[in-house]
Short mmCIF file of C-alpha atoms in Angstrom, two decimals:
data_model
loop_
_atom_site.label_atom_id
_atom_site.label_comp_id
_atom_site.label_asym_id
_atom_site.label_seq_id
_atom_site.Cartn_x
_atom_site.Cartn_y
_atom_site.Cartn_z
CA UNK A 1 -83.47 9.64 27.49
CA UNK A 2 -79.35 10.52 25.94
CA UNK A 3 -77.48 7.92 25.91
CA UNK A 4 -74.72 7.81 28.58
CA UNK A 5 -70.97 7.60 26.50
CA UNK A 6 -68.50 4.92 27.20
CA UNK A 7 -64.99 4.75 26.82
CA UNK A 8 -64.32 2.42 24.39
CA UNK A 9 -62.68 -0.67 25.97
CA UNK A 10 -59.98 -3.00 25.31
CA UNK A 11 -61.84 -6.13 23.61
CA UNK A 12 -60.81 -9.78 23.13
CA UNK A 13 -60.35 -8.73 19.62
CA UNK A 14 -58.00 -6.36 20.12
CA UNK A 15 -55.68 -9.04 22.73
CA UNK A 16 -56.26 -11.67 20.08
CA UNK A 17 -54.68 -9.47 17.65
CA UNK A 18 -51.60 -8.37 19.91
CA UNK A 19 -50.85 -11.92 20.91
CA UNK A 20 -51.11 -12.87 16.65
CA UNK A 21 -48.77 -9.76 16.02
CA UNK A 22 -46.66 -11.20 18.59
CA UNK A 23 -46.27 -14.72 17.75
CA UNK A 24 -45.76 -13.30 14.04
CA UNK A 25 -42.72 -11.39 14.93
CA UNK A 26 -41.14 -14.17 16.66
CA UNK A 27 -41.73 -16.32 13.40
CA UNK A 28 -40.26 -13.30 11.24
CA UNK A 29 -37.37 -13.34 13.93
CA UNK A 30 -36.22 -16.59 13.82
CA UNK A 31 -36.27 -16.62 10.07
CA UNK A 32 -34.66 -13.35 9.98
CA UNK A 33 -37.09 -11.03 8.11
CA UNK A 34 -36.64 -7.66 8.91
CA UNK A 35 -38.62 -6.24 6.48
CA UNK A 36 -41.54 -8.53 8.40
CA UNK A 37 -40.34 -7.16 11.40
CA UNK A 38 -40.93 -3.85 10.56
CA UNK A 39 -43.79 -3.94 9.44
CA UNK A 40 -45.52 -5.99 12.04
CA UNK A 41 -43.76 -3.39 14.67
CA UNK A 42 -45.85 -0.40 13.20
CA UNK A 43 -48.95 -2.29 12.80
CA UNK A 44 -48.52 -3.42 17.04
CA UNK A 45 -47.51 0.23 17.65
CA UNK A 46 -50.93 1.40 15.75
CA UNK A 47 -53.12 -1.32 17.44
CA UNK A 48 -51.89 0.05 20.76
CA UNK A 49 -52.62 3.98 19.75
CA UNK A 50 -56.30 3.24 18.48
CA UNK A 51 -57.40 -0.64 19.88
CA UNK A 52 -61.00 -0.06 17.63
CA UNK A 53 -62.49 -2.65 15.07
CA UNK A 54 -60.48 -1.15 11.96
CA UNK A 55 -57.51 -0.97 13.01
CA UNK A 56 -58.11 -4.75 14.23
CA UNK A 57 -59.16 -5.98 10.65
CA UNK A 58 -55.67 -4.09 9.23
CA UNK A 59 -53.37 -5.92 11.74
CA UNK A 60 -55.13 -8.97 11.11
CA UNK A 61 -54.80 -8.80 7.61
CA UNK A 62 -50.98 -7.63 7.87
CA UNK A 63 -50.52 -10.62 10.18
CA UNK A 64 -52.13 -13.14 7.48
CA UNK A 65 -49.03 -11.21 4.94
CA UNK A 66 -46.26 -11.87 7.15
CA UNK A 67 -47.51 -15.03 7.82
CA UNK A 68 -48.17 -15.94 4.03
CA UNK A 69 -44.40 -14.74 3.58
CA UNK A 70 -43.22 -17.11 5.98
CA UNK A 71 -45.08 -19.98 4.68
CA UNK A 72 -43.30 -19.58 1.52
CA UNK A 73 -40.09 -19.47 3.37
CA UNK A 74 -40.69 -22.78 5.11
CA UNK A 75 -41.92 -24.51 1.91
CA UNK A 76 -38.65 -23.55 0.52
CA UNK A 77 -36.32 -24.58 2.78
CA UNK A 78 -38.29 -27.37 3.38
CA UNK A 79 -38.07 -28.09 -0.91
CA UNK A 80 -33.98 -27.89 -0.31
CA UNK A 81 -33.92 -30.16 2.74
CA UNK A 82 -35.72 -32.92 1.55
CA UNK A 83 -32.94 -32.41 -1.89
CA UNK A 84 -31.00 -36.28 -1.45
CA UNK A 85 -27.84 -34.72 -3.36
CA UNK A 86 -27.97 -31.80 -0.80
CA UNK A 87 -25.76 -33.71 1.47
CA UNK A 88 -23.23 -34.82 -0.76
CA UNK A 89 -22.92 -31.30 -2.14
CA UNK A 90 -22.62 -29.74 1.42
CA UNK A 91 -20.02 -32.05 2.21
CA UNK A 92 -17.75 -31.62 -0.87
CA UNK A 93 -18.55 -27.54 -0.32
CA UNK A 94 -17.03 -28.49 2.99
CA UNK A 95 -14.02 -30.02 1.98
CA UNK A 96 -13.18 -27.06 -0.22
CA UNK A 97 -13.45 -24.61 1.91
CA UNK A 98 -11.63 -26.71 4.65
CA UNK A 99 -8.69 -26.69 1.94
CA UNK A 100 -8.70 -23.14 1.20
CA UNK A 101 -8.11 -22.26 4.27
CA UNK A 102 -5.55 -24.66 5.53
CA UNK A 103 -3.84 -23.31 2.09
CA UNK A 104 -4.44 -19.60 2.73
CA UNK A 105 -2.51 -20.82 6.26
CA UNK A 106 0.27 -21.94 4.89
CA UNK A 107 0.96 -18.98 2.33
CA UNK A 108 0.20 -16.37 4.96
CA UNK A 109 3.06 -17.99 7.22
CA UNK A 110 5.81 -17.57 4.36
CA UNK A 111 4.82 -14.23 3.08
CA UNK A 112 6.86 -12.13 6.06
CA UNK A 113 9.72 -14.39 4.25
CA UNK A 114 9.13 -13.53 1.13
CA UNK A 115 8.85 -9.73 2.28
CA UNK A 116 12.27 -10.03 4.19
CA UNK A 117 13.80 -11.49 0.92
CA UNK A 118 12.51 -9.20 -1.81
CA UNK A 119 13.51 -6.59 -0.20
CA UNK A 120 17.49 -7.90 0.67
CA UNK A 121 17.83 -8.18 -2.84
CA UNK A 122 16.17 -5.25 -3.44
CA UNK A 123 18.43 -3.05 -1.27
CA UNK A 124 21.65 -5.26 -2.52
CA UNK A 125 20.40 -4.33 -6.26
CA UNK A 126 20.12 -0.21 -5.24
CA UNK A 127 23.58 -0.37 -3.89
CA UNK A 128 25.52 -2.33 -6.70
CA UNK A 129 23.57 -0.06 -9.05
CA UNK A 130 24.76 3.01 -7.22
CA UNK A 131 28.45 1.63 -6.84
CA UNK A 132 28.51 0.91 -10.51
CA UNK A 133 26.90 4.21 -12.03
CA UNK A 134 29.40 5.80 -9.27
CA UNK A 135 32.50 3.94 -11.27
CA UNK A 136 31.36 4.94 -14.75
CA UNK A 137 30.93 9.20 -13.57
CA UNK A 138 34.71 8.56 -12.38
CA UNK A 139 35.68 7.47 -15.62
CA UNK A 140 34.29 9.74 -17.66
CA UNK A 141 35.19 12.45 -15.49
CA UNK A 142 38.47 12.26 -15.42
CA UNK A 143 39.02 11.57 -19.00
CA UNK A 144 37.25 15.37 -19.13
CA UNK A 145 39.77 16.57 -16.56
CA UNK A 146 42.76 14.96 -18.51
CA UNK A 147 41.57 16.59 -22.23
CA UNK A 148 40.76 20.37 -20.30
CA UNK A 149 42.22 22.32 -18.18
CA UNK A 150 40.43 22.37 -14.32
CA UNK A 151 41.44 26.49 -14.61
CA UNK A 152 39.13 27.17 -17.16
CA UNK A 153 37.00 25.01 -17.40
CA UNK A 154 36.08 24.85 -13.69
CA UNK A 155 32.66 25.49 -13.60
CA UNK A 156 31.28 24.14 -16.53
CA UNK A 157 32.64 20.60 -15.08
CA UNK A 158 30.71 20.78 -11.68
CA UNK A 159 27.28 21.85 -13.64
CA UNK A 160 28.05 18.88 -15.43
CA UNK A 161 29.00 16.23 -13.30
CA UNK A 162 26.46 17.36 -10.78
CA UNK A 163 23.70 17.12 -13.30
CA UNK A 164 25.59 13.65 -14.31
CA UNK A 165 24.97 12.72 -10.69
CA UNK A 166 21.46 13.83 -10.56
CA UNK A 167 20.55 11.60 -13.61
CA UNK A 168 22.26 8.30 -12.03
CA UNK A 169 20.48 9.22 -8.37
CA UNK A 170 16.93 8.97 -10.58
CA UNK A 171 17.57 5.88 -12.19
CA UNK A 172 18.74 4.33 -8.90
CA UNK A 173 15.32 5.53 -7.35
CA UNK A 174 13.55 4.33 -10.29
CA UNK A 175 14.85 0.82 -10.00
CA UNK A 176 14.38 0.82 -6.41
CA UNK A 177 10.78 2.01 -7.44
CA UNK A 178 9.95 -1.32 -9.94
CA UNK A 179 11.87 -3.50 -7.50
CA UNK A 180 9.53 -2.52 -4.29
CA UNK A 181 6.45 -2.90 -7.03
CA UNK A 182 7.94 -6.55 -7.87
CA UNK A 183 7.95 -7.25 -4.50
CA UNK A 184 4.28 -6.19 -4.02
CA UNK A 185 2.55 -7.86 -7.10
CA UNK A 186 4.62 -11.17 -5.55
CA UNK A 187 2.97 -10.75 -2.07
CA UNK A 188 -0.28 -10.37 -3.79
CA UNK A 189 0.20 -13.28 -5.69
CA UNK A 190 1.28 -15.07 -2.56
CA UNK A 191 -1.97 -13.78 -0.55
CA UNK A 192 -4.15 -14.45 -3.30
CA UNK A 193 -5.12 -10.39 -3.24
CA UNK A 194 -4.58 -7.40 -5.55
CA UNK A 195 -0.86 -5.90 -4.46
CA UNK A 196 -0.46 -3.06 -2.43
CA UNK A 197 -0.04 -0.07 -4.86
CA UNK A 198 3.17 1.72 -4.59
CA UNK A 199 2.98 5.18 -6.61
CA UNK A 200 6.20 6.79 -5.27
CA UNK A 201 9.34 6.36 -3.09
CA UNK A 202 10.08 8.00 0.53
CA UNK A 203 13.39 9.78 -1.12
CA UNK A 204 14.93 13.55 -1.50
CA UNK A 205 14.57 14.67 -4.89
CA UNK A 206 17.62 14.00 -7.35
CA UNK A 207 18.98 17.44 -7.53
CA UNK A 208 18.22 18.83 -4.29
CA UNK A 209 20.10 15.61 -3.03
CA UNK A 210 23.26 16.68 -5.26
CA UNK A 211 22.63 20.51 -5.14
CA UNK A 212 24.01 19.96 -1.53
CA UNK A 213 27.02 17.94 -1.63
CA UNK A 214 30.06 20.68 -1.16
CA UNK A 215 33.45 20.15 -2.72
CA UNK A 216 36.31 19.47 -1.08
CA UNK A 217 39.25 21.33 -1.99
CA UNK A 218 41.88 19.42 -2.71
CA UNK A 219 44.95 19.68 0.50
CA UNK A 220 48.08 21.25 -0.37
CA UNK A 221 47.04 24.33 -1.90
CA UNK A 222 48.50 26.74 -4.88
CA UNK A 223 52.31 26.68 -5.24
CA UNK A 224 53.66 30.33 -4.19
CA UNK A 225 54.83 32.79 -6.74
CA UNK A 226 58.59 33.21 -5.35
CA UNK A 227 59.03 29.56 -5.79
CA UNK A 228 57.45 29.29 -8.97
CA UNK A 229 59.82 32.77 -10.04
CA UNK A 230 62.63 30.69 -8.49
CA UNK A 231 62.06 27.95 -10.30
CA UNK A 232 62.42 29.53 -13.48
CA UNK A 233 65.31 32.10 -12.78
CA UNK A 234 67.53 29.50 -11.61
CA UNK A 235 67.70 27.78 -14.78
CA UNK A 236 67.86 31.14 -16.71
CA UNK A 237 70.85 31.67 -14.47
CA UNK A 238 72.56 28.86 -15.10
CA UNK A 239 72.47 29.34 -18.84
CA UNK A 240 74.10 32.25 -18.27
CA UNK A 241 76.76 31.05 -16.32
CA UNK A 242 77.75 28.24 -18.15
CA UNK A 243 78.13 30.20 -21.10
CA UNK A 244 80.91 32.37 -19.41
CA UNK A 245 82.56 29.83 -17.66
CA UNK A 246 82.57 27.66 -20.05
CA UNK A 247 84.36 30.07 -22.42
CA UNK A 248 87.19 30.71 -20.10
CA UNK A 249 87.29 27.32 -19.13
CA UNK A 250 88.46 26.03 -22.48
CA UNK A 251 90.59 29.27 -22.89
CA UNK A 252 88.43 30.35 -25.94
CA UNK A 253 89.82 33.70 -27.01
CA UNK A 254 85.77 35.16 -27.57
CA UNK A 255 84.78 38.45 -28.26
CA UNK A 256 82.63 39.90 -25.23
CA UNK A 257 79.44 40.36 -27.41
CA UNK A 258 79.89 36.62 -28.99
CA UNK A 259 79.83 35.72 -25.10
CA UNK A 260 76.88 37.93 -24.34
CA UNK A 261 74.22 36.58 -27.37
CA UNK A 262 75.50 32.54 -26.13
CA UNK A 263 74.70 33.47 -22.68
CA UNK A 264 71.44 35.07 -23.79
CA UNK A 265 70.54 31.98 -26.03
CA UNK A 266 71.42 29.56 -22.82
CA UNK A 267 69.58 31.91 -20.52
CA UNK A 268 66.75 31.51 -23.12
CA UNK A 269 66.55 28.26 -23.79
CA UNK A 270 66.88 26.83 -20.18
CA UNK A 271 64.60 29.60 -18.89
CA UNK A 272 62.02 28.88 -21.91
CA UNK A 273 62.12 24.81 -20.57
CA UNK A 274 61.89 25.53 -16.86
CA UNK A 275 58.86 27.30 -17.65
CA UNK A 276 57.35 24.93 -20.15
CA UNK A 277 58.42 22.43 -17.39
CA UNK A 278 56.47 24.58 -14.48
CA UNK A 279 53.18 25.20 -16.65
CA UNK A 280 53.20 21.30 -17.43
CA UNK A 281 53.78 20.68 -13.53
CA UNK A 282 50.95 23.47 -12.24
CA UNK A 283 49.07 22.03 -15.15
CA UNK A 284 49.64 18.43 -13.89
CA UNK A 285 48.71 19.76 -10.41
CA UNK A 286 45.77 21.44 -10.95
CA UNK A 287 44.14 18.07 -12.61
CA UNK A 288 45.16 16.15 -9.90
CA UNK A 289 43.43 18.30 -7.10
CA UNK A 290 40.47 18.78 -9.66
CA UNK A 291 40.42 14.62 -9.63
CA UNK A 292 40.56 14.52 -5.72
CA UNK A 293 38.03 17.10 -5.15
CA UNK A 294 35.90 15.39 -7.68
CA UNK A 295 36.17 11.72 -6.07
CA UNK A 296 35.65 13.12 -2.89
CA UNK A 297 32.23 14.85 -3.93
CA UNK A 298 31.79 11.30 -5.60
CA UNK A 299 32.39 9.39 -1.57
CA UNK A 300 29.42 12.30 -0.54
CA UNK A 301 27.08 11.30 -3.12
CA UNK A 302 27.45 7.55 -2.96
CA UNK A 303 27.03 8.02 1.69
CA UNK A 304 24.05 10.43 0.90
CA UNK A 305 22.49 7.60 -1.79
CA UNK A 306 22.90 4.80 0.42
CA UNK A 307 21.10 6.68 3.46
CA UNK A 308 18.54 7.18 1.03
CA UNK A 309 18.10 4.01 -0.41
CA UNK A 310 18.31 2.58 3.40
CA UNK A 311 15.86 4.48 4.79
CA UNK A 312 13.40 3.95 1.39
CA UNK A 313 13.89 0.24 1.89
CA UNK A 314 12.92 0.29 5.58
CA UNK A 315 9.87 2.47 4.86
CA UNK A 316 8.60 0.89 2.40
CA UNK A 317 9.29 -2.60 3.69
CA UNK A 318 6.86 -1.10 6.90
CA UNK A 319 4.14 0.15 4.46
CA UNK A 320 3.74 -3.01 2.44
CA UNK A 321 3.84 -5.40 5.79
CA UNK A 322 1.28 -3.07 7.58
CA UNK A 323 -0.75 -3.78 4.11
CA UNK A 324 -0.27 -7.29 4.01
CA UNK A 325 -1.02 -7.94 7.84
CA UNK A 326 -4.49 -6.02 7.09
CA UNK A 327 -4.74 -8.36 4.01
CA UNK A 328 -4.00 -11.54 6.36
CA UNK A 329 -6.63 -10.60 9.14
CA UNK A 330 -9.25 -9.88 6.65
CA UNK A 331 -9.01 -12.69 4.53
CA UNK A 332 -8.64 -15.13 7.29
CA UNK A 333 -11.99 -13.36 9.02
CA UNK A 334 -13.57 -14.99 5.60
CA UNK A 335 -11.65 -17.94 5.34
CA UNK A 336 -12.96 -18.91 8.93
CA UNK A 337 -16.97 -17.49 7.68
CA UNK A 338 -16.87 -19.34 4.75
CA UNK A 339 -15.74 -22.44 6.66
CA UNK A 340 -17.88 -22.13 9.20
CA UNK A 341 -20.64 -21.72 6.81
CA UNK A 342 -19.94 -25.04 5.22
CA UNK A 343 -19.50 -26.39 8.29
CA UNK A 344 -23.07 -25.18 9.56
CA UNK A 345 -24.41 -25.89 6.25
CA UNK A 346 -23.02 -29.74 6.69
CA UNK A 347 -24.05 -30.13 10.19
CA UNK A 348 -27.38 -28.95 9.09
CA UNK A 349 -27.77 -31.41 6.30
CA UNK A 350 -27.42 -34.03 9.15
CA UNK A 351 -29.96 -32.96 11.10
CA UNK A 352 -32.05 -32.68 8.05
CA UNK A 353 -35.05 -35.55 9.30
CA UNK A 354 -35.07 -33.19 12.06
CA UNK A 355 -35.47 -29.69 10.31
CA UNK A 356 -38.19 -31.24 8.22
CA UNK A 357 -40.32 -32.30 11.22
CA UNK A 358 -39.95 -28.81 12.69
CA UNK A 359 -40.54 -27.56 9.92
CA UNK A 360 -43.78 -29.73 9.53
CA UNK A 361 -44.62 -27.90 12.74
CA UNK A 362 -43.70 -24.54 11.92
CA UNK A 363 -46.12 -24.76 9.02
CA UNK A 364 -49.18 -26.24 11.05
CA UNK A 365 -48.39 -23.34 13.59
CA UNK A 366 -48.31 -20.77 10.48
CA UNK A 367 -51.86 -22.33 9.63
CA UNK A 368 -53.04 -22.04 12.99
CA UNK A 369 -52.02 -18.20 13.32
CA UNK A 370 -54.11 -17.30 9.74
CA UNK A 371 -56.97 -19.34 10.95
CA UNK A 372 -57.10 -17.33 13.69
CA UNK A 373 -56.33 -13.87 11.78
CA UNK A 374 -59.27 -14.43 9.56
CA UNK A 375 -61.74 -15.31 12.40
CA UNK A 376 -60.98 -11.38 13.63
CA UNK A 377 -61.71 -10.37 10.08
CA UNK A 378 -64.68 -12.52 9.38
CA UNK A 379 -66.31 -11.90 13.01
CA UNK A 380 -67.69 -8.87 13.68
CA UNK A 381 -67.17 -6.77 16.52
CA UNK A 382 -68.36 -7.49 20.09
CA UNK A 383 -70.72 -5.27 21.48
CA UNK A 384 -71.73 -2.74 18.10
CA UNK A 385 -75.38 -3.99 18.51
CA UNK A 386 -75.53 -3.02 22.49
CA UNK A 387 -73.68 0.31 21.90
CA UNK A 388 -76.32 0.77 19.12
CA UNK A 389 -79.46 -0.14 21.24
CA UNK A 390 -78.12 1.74 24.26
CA UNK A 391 -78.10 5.09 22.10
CA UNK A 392 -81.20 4.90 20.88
CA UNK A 393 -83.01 4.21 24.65
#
């Protein structure tokens, strides 16, 4: 006679070993093990696929792991609970971190302070700086503008003093540079946090900046040739002149060519120092509208540096409070998790009589849960012998 198959059914083995696997992962939950977790999640997943004897004995066996793991656990903790300096400790670990934050507090009120005021002084700094270097390319300019002539000379002196000008905007930048880094390494020091690194400046390059300042030309403008011509005639005239009149005027009894060379020699000489006179006044001139133009190029440079030092300071002053308000939020967000560590950590010390009776519990429970495991490991399976019997009929 053939045997007649059956569908293998769901057992009290197999529900003894779900409701094990299921009491395990709570246990691995509340003690937050994961790594228990996971495993006991593919061993349920497998049990459910294929419910047979094997795969049984396997979660059984996994179950009496995860549950030796957590025995160890709850020995442990129960070692540190029982500890009588534990409390003590937990309280002083308390108080410190209590302190550092109610310190952190008070220095991340007065840093925005500290900001404000390291960068007033570094701003007032730029501009005295500026004002100063500003002074010095005056001087030195027009001592060059006395000793040449602006005629000749003309070019050469705006290469220069433009490339002077270009040399004091980069060491105004550069100071404004190690000023803004001073002010970051002291708002580190005040958050108790590596500074904000600063590599450059928001600023126009030196001699693009000065490339395009234009020169004013001075106001008044050349002197006209007639009344430079007239300026040297008339006295040539008047040499002339006096040398006639004044011949007949004290009746001298000269011979016309005697009256010709003294008029020639007066008409010389006062000629030859009108025109000496004139060069020295064009001459004069010409420096003095070189000096103008050149201070007024001076007033453009010193507006454009301030603008640029202005608008640096505000930048930066934005950049490093952005950092330091990301610096505040994220070390308070640990201030306040260490604290309320130590805080947990005290209130748990407290309870401790408490923990160690659950604890007492959790262990019998633990016990309870392999005792059970093993019994679906030692036991074999219900119903082999009747499968066998009713194959062979």
């Amino acid at each position: 006679m053939n045997a007649t198959p059956q569908k293998p059914r769901d057992d009290a083995a197999a529900v003894e070993a779900r409701a094990i696997i299921e009491l395990c992962i709570q246990g691995s939950e509340a003690n937050d093990r994961d790594d228990l977790i996971r495993k006991l999640t593919t061993v349920r997943t497998a049990l459910a696929r294929h419910p047979g004897p094997a795969t049984v004995r396997d979660a059984a066996s996994e179950c009496i792991r995860a549950l030796e793991s957590l025995k160890i656990d709850l020995r442990t903790r129960r070692t540190t609970l029982a500890d009588p300096g534990r409390a003590a400790r937990l309280r002083a670990e308390l108080d410190r971190a209590r302190s550092h934050f109610e310190d952190f507090q008070t220095r991340s009120r007065e840093w925005p302070q500290l900001l404000g005021e390291g960068f007033s002084a570094m701003s007032s700094d730029a501009e005295f700086a500026l004002r100063t270097r500003a002074r010095q390319v005056i001087a030195e300019a027009e001592e060059s503008i006395d000793a040449n002539d602006p005629k000749k000379n003309g070019d050469a002196f705006d290469k220069w003093l433009r490339h002077r000008l270009a040399i004091e905007a980069d060491d105004v930048y550069s100071l404004l540079l190690e000023r803004s880094r001073r002010v970051a390494t002291q708002l580190g020091e005040q958050l108790d946090a590596p500074p904000p690194r600063i590599e450059s400046i928001p600023v126009a390059a030196p001699d693009r900046l000065v490339g395009e300042l234009q020169a004013r030309p001075a106001a008044g403008g050349a002197t006209p040739a007639g009344t430079k011509l007239l300026g040297i005639l008339m006295p040539t005239y008047g040499g002339v002149m006096m040398a006639i009149v004044l011949s007949r005027f004290l009746g001298l009894n000269m011979p016309g060519w005697v009256i010709a060379v003294c008029a020639v020699v007066g008409a010389a000489g006062l000629g030859g120092a009108a025109l000496s006179g004139e060069r020295k006044r064009q001459l004069d001139r010409r420096r003095g509208d070189a000096k103008s133009t050149m201070r007024g190029m001076i007033d453009e440079y010193q507006m454009a540096m301030s603008k640029q030092i202005r608008d640096a300071t505000r930048l930066l002053q934005g950049d490093l409070r952005k950092a330091a308000t990301t610096v505040v939020n994220t070390r308070a967000s640990e201030f306040t998790d260490r604290l309320d560590a130590a805080r947990e950590a005290a209130d748990t010390a407290r309870n401790a009589s408490a923990d160690l009776s659950d604890i007492s519990d959790d262990l019998e429970s633990v016990a309870e849960l392999q005792a059970r495991a093993r019994r679906l490991i030692d036991t074999p399976p219900e119903g082999r012998s009747e499968r066998i019997l009713k194959t062979v009929s």
